[in-house]
Steps between C-alpha positions, in 0.01 A plus 500: 500500500865429594494753769161393643584147482813519718431443850735778620322756353217461752721728716412844424844642555659218281236596223597867521835458487472261187267748333728775589822327362281400188401869436871643497586186255492665136513190256143386452630187278709370799217584768417100525846454574530761738182375679638155537834613637331694771254245577819276610496689790279286759517785803445859519884564579626249235292752246666813657840308482451514098345851528841587669672321209296736233589804709869418489477476110295831477729697763806327561656608147609843602587434852606126540364326822248808587207249538690267748653765667202717554278199619758371716556827699109519534482157620797532772331839614295491817230735390587577161731781345429854382572598160797707589640200705453276209685713239768558753557138556462416142761774397861465413804703632303651777254659239137407496387324225334722259112492505490412098596155617287465803176670381411255202540187730310656776217558269505143369481406855258738632213254557715280675642769752336688752640821656424529882611813662715566208675136527494275189410157579335192338134508454488122629704214606452332153768724366724500783507108512579537104774753576668264772447180268656657212777746625552383880515126480750430785534645871847664403320711204254585733712614783704688264201696373420613856871589554482707217239706626609499843840652362299770322301597792815489731627785316187689556450773749303382778117533451169312551557314188866399567369394865224287332705320254860463610466293794242240311754491217803418724282245660399345167866516369620322827747763558477455892769731613404776263112456644650513842696813424169659343253439764722611757585798336317764753380755225364188311 
């Protein structure tokens, strides 16, 4: 009755996300409290911020910052990231992150991500907005997220993927000199 009475549950995506969150919640005696907690989110993107918080608790224990880093990287990309790119970007000491950390998070996010031509991206803009609101609050954080990806693609050999992402990322990062050098490079 509480869920039905809430105005925001008239949005099918909100209702689905709410029910998915309640489905993975395991304490029946505290279900009412959890429903009330999620219903404090008035918009779909606010609800997804709460989902991100839950994902941080569930998947950020073994690899701290995994959720925020992974979601920020997808947000900063132009067309999304391949799983290989994601693992390389999330890795440490020039070694890709082990799939054992990424796979459980990916499976938890599977319905909110879409794979187009092998590139993972957000299925809808509500999650994109939630990531932006939660992890990339100011212009400098956004610029740094784009710059991290630009630096990654800059080190890669020239191919269609690099040619598609790098100039766009440099523009978003406002690295004008690097952008000029990039687009005036004849092979590029």
